[in-house]
């Protein structure tokens, strides 16, 4: 904008050549200052966000790394309210230029049980629309974040739980749990943004097998196919390993890193940004199919009987 203003105001007084030279000088100075400013900002803008009971954000003043803990007992079912809290937390992290974020759970044996089935069963259209739109927002913000992300998966991570983990850049999981995208087993189709995160994590062939079969992998098998990056015995260790991963970026220009990440993920992000309404309509019309509703209802009953 500054350059446009400069150009319009000097139009009558300067020759084309003079204008080109001055424009170049201003542009170089601005981009240099912007770069220096952005490189310096992380040291001064860490924050302490007002804690939401559903999502706790704890930023380490020294490292600038935030631990983001989902806290919706008993299983971190992803409800509209939990998505809203996550969306807000991601905005706060983005605006305060943290060095990195680690996503984890306060539930002792569950990272997240995925979408709250109560949101999918006999849904009210208005609420479901808000729910789905916020779900999309969370993915766009997490997958497209300018800061690096990791997941400390301290428990089971089926369906939407796995989806959150694979939207991060690195995953450390504790042993003896299950992770995977089991949507097809519930008769529901994985949305495009979930498929994008999966393809970005494992090979195309593994993604196809995992999604069509709806496989839930043990921690050890998840490591074998590259769905997770490391195994750590306890949650504290998992967080430590995630911190080690994020610390590697201390020696990398934050601008170069975030632009590179963005450019690698841009196509996936645009794919959803360009069809958000259509994505909602497809899911809504499938979701209210009586056969899908019956399958979800039966599944909820089977979980309760257990
Ligand atoms: C073509 C159709 C388009 C439709 C579009 C809709 C969606 C598109 C897909 C989007 C992608 C994401 C989909 C999903 O995430 S669907 C959710 C799938 N989740 C699961 O299959 C996990 C189900 N839960 C479990 O397997 C287990 O609970 C566990 C996570 C392994 C934990 O086991 P455990 O520690 O033994 O706990 P309990 O099973 O006893 O559960 C405790 C209570 O929590 C309730 N529960 C569990 N999961 C959910 C859930 N996802 N939503 C709501 N509630 C849940 C469970 O019933 C227990 O309740 P109770 O105490 O009242 O009995």
Coordinates of C-alpha atoms and ligand atoms in Angstrom, one line a residue:
X1 CA 0.0 0.0 0.0
X2 CA 2.9 2.4 0.9
X3 CA 4.4 1.7 -2.5
X4 CA 1.1 2.4 -4.3
X5 CA 0.7 5.7 -2.4
X6 CA 4.3 6.6 -3.2
X7 CA 3.8 5.8 -6.8
X8 CA 0.6 7.8 -7.2
X9 CA 1.9 10.9 -5.4
X10 CA 5.2 11.1 -7.3
X11 CA 3.5 10.6 -10.7
X12 CA 3.7 14.2 -11.8
X13 CA 7.1 15.0 -10.5
X14 CA 9.5 12.2 -11.4
X15 CA 10.6 10.6 -14.5
X16 CA 9.9 6.9 -15.0
X17 CA 13.5 6.0 -14.4
X18 CA 13.7 8.0 -11.1
X19 CA 10.5 6.4 -10.0
X20 CA 11.8 2.9 -10.6
X21 CA 15.0 3.5 -8.6
X22 CA 13.2 5.0 -5.7
X23 CA 10.5 2.3 -5.7
X24 CA 13.2 -0.3 -5.6
X25 CA 15.0 1.4 -2.6
X26 CA 11.8 1.6 -0.6
X27 CA 10.8 -1.9 -1.4
X28 CA 14.1 -3.3 -0.4
X29 CA 14.1 -1.3 2.8
X30 CA 10.6 -2.3 3.7
X31 CA 11.2 -6.0 3.1
X32 CA 14.4 -5.9 5.1
X33 CA 12.7 -4.3 8.0
X34 CA 9.8 -6.6 7.8
X35 CA 12.1 -9.6 7.9
X36 CA 14.1 -8.2 10.8
X37 CA 10.9 -7.3 12.6
X38 CA 9.4 -10.7 12.2
X39 CA 12.6 -12.5 13.1
X40 CA 12.8 -10.5 16.4
X41 CA 9.1 -10.6 17.4
X42 CA 9.0 -14.2 18.7
X43 CA 11.3 -13.2 21.6
X44 CA 8.9 -10.6 22.9
X45 CA 5.3 -11.6 22.2
X46 CA 4.7 -14.9 24.1
X47 CA 1.5 -14.7 26.0
X48 CA -0.5 -16.2 28.6
X49 CA -4.0 -16.8 27.1
X50 CA -7.1 -16.7 29.3
X51 CA -7.5 -20.5 29.8
X52 CA -10.7 -22.1 28.4
X53 CA -11.8 -25.1 30.5
X54 CA -11.9 -27.2 27.3
X55 CA -8.5 -26.2 25.9
X56 CA -5.6 -25.3 28.1
X57 CA -2.7 -23.4 26.6
X58 CA 0.5 -23.3 28.4
X59 CA 3.4 -21.3 26.9
X60 CA 7.0 -21.8 28.1
X61 CA 8.5 -18.3 28.4
X62 CA 12.0 -19.5 27.6
X63 CA 11.4 -21.8 24.6
X64 CA 8.3 -20.1 23.3
X65 CA 6.7 -23.5 22.9
X66 CA 3.0 -23.9 23.7
X67 CA 1.5 -27.1 25.1
X68 CA -2.2 -27.2 24.0
X69 CA -4.1 -29.7 26.1
X70 CA -7.6 -30.8 25.1
X71 CA -9.7 -31.2 28.2
X72 CA -13.2 -32.6 27.5
X73 CA -13.7 -35.7 29.7
X74 CA -14.1 -38.5 29.4
X75 CA -12.7 -39.0 25.9
X76 CA -12.2 -35.5 24.3
X77 CA -15.2 -36.1 22.0
X78 CA -14.9 -33.3 19.4
X79 CA -18.0 -31.2 20.0
X80 CA -18.9 -27.7 18.6
X81 CA -17.7 -26.2 21.9
X82 CA -14.4 -28.0 21.9
X83 CA -13.8 -27.0 18.2
X84 CA -14.6 -23.4 19.1
X85 CA -12.1 -23.4 21.9
X86 CA -9.4 -24.9 19.7
X87 CA -10.1 -22.4 16.9
X88 CA -9.7 -19.5 19.4
X89 CA -6.6 -21.0 20.9
X90 CA -5.0 -21.4 17.4
X91 CA -5.8 -17.8 16.6
X92 CA -4.1 -16.7 19.8
X93 CA -1.1 -18.8 19.1
X94 CA -0.9 -17.4 15.5
X95 CA -1.2 -13.8 16.7
X96 CA 1.4 -14.1 19.4
X97 CA 4.1 -15.7 17.2
X98 CA 4.9 -18.6 19.4
X99 CA 7.9 -20.9 18.4
X100 CA 5.8 -24.0 18.2
X101 CA 2.8 -25.9 19.6
X102 CA 2.4 -29.4 21.0
X103 CA -1.1 -30.8 21.0
X104 CA -2.0 -33.3 23.7
X105 CA -4.8 -34.5 26.0
X106 CA -5.7 -34.4 29.7
X107 CA -7.6 -37.7 29.5
X108 CA -5.3 -40.5 30.9
X109 CA -5.9 -43.1 28.1
X110 CA -7.5 -41.2 25.2
X111 CA -5.9 -38.5 23.0
X112 CA -9.3 -37.9 21.4
X113 CA -12.2 -40.3 20.5
X114 CA -12.9 -38.3 17.4
X115 CA -16.0 -36.4 16.5
X116 CA -18.5 -36.4 19.3
X117 CA -21.1 -38.9 18.0
X118 CA -23.9 -36.8 19.7
X119 CA -23.1 -34.1 17.0
X120 CA -23.6 -36.7 14.3
X121 CA -26.7 -38.5 15.6
X122 CA -30.1 -36.9 14.9
X123 CA -28.4 -33.6 14.2
X124 CA -30.1 -30.2 14.1
X125 CA -29.1 -28.6 10.8
X126 CA -28.2 -25.1 12.2
X127 CA -26.0 -26.5 15.0
X128 CA -24.4 -29.1 12.6
X129 CA -23.6 -26.3 10.2
X130 CA -21.8 -24.4 12.9
X131 CA -20.1 -27.6 14.1
X132 CA -18.9 -28.5 10.6
X133 CA -17.7 -25.0 9.7
X134 CA -15.7 -24.8 13.0
X135 CA -14.3 -28.3 12.2
X136 CA -13.1 -26.9 8.8
X137 CA -11.7 -23.8 10.5
X138 CA -9.7 -25.8 13.0
X139 CA -8.2 -27.9 10.2
X140 CA -7.3 -24.8 8.1
X141 CA -5.7 -23.2 11.1
X142 CA -3.8 -26.3 12.4
X143 CA -2.7 -27.7 9.1
X144 CA -1.9 -24.2 7.7
X145 CA -0.3 -22.8 10.9
X146 CA 2.8 -20.6 10.4
X147 CA 4.4 -22.1 13.5
X148 CA 5.6 -25.7 13.7
X149 CA 3.3 -28.3 15.3
X150 CA 3.6 -31.7 17.0
X151 CA 1.2 -34.1 18.6
X152 CA 2.0 -35.9 21.9
X153 CA -0.5 -38.8 21.5
X154 CA -0.9 -40.0 25.0
X155 CA -3.9 -42.3 24.3
X156 CA -6.2 -43.7 21.7
X157 CA -6.7 -41.6 18.6
X158 CA -9.4 -43.0 16.4
X159 CA -11.0 -41.1 13.5
X160 CA -11.1 -37.3 14.3
X161 CA -8.4 -37.9 17.0
X162 CA -6.1 -39.3 14.3
X163 CA -7.1 -36.5 12.1
X164 CA -5.9 -33.8 14.6
X165 CA -2.6 -35.7 15.0
X166 CA -1.9 -36.0 11.3
X167 CA -2.7 -32.3 10.8
X168 CA 0.4 -31.6 12.9
X169 CA 4.0 -32.0 11.5
X170 CA 5.3 -34.6 13.9
X171 CA 3.8 -37.3 16.1
X172 CA 5.1 -39.1 19.2
X173 CA 2.7 -41.8 20.6
X174 CA 2.7 -43.8 23.8
X175 CA 2.6 -47.6 23.5
X176 CA -0.5 -49.9 23.6
X177 CA -3.0 -47.6 22.0
X178 CA -4.9 -47.4 18.7
X179 CA -4.8 -44.8 16.0
X180 CA -6.4 -44.6 12.6
X181 CA -9.2 -43.3 10.4
X182 CA -12.0 -45.8 10.9
X183 CA -14.8 -43.7 9.3
X184 CA -15.6 -46.3 6.6
X185 CA -16.4 -48.8 9.3
X186 CA -19.0 -46.4 10.6
X187 CA -20.4 -46.0 7.1
X188 CA -19.2 -42.4 6.8
X189 CA -16.9 -41.0 4.1
X190 CA -13.7 -39.2 5.1
X191 CA -13.9 -35.6 4.0
X192 CA -11.4 -34.1 1.5
X193 CA -9.4 -32.3 4.2
X194 CA -8.9 -35.5 6.2
X195 CA -7.8 -37.4 3.1
X196 CA -5.2 -34.6 2.4
X197 CA -3.7 -34.8 5.9
X198 CA -3.4 -38.6 5.6
X199 CA -1.7 -38.4 2.1
X200 CA 0.7 -35.8 3.5
X201 CA 1.7 -38.3 6.3
X202 CA 1.9 -41.8 4.8
X203 CA 2.5 -43.0 1.2
X204 CA -0.4 -42.7 -1.2
X205 CA -0.7 -46.5 -1.2
X206 CA -0.8 -46.7 2.7
X207 CA -3.3 -43.9 2.8
X208 CA -5.6 -45.7 0.3
X209 CA -5.4 -48.9 2.3
X210 CA -5.8 -47.2 5.7
X211 CA -8.8 -45.1 4.6
X212 CA -10.7 -47.8 2.6
X213 CA -10.2 -50.5 5.2
X214 CA -10.8 -48.1 8.1
X215 CA -7.9 -49.7 9.9
X216 CA -7.0 -48.8 13.5
X217 CA -3.3 -49.4 14.0
X218 CA -1.4 -50.3 17.2
X219 CA 1.3 -47.8 18.2
X220 CA 3.9 -50.2 16.9
X221 CA 2.2 -50.7 13.5
X222 CA 1.5 -47.0 13.2
X223 CA 5.3 -46.5 13.5
X224 CA 6.0 -49.1 10.8
X225 CA 3.8 -47.3 8.2
X226 CA 5.0 -43.8 9.2
X227 CA 1.6 -42.7 10.7
X228 CA 3.6 -41.7 13.8
X229 CA 7.3 -40.7 14.0
X230 CA 8.4 -42.0 17.4
X231 CA 7.2 -44.0 20.4
X232 CA 7.6 -42.6 23.9
X233 CA 6.8 -44.6 27.1
X234 CA 4.9 -41.8 29.0
X235 CA 3.1 -38.6 28.2
X236 CA 5.9 -36.5 29.7
X237 CA 8.5 -38.2 27.5
X238 CA 6.2 -37.8 24.5
X239 CA 6.1 -34.0 25.1
X240 CA 9.8 -34.0 25.6
X241 CA 10.4 -35.7 22.2
X242 CA 8.0 -33.2 20.6
X243 CA 10.0 -30.3 22.2
X244 CA 13.2 -31.8 20.8
X245 CA 11.6 -31.9 17.3
X246 CA 10.5 -28.3 17.6
X247 CA 13.8 -27.1 19.0
X248 CA 15.5 -28.1 15.7
X249 CA 13.8 -25.1 14.2
X250 CA 15.8 -22.7 16.4
X251 CA 18.5 -22.8 13.8
X252 CA 16.3 -22.2 10.9
X253 CA 14.9 -18.9 9.7
X254 CA 11.3 -18.8 10.8
X255 CA 10.2 -17.0 7.6
X256 CA 11.9 -19.5 5.3
X257 CA 10.4 -22.4 7.4
X258 CA 6.9 -21.1 7.5
X259 CA 6.8 -20.1 3.8
X260 CA 8.1 -23.6 2.8
X261 CA 5.5 -25.3 5.0
X262 CA 2.8 -23.1 3.6
X263 CA 3.8 -23.7 0.0
X264 CA 3.9 -27.5 0.5
X265 CA 0.4 -27.5 2.1
X266 CA -1.1 -24.7 0.0
X267 CA -2.9 -26.9 -2.6
X268 CA -4.6 -28.9 0.1
X269 CA -5.7 -25.8 2.0
X270 CA -7.0 -24.1 -1.2
X271 CA -8.9 -27.3 -2.1
X272 CA -11.0 -26.9 1.0
X273 CA -11.2 -23.1 1.0
X274 CA -12.7 -23.2 -2.5
X275 CA -15.5 -25.7 -1.6
X276 CA -16.4 -25.2 2.1
X277 CA -20.1 -24.9 1.4
X278 CA -20.1 -27.9 -1.0
X279 CA -18.1 -29.9 1.5
X280 CA -20.8 -29.2 4.1
X281 CA -23.7 -30.0 1.8
X282 CA -22.2 -33.4 0.8
X283 CA -21.7 -34.4 4.4
X284 CA -25.0 -33.1 5.5
X285 CA -27.0 -35.0 2.9
X286 CA -25.1 -38.2 3.6
X287 CA -25.3 -37.8 7.3
X288 CA -29.1 -37.6 7.4
X289 CA -29.5 -40.7 5.3
X290 CA -31.6 -43.1 7.5
X291 CA -29.1 -46.0 7.0
X292 CA -26.2 -43.8 8.1
X293 CA -28.2 -42.5 11.1
X294 CA -29.0 -46.1 12.1
X295 CA -25.4 -47.1 11.8
X296 CA -24.3 -44.2 14.0
X297 CA -27.1 -44.9 16.6
X298 CA -26.2 -48.6 16.8
X299 CA -22.5 -47.7 17.2
X300 CA -23.3 -45.4 20.0
X301 CA -25.3 -48.1 21.8
X302 CA -22.5 -50.6 21.4
X303 CA -20.1 -48.1 23.0
X304 CA -22.5 -47.6 25.9
X305 CA -23.1 -51.3 26.4
X306 CA -19.4 -51.9 26.6
Ligands
LIG1 C1 -21.3 -40.3 4.3 C2 -21.7 -39.8 5.6 C3 -21.1 -38.5 5.9 C4 -21.2 -38.2 7.4 C5 -20.3 -37.1 7.7 C6 -19.8 -37.1 9.1 C7 -18.6 -37.2 9.5 C8 -17.5 -37.3 8.6 C9 -16.3 -37.9 9.1 C10 -15.4 -36.9 9.7 C11 -14.2 -37.6 10.2 C12 -14.3 -38.0 11.6 C13 -15.2 -38.9 12.1 C14 -15.3 -39.2 13.5 O1 -14.5 -38.9 14.3 S1 -16.6 -40.2 14.0 C15 -16.2 -40.7 15.7 C16 -15.4 -42.0 15.6 N1 -14.9 -42.4 16.9 C17 -14.8 -43.7 17.3 O2 -15.1 -44.6 16.5 C18 -14.2 -43.9 18.7 C19 -15.3 -44.4 19.6 N2 -14.8 -44.6 20.9 C20 -14.0 -45.6 21.3 O3 -13.6 -46.5 20.5 C21 -13.6 -45.7 22.7 O4 -14.4 -44.9 23.5 C22 -12.1 -45.3 23.0 C23 -11.8 -43.9 22.4 C24 -11.1 -46.3 22.5 C25 -11.9 -45.2 24.5 O5 -12.3 -46.4 25.2 P1 -12.5 -46.4 26.7 O6 -11.5 -45.7 27.4 O7 -12.8 -47.8 27.1 O8 -13.8 -45.5 26.9 P2 -15.4 -45.9 26.6 O9 -15.5 -46.6 25.3 O10 -15.9 -46.6 27.8 O11 -16.0 -44.4 26.5 C26 -16.3 -43.6 27.6 C27 -17.6 -42.8 27.3 O12 -17.4 -42.0 26.2 C28 -18.4 -42.3 25.2 N3 -17.7 -42.1 23.9 C29 -16.7 -42.7 23.4 N4 -16.4 -42.2 22.1 C30 -17.3 -41.3 21.9 C31 -17.5 -40.4 20.8 N5 -16.7 -40.4 19.7 N6 -18.5 -39.5 20.8 C32 -19.3 -39.4 21.9 N7 -19.1 -40.3 23.0 C33 -18.1 -41.1 23.0 C34 -18.8 -43.7 25.5 O13 -20.0 -44.0 24.9 C35 -18.8 -43.8 27.0 O14 -19.9 -43.1 27.4 P3 -20.7 -43.6 28.7 O15 -19.8 -43.3 29.8 O16 -22.0 -42.8 28.7 O17 -21.0 -45.1 28.6

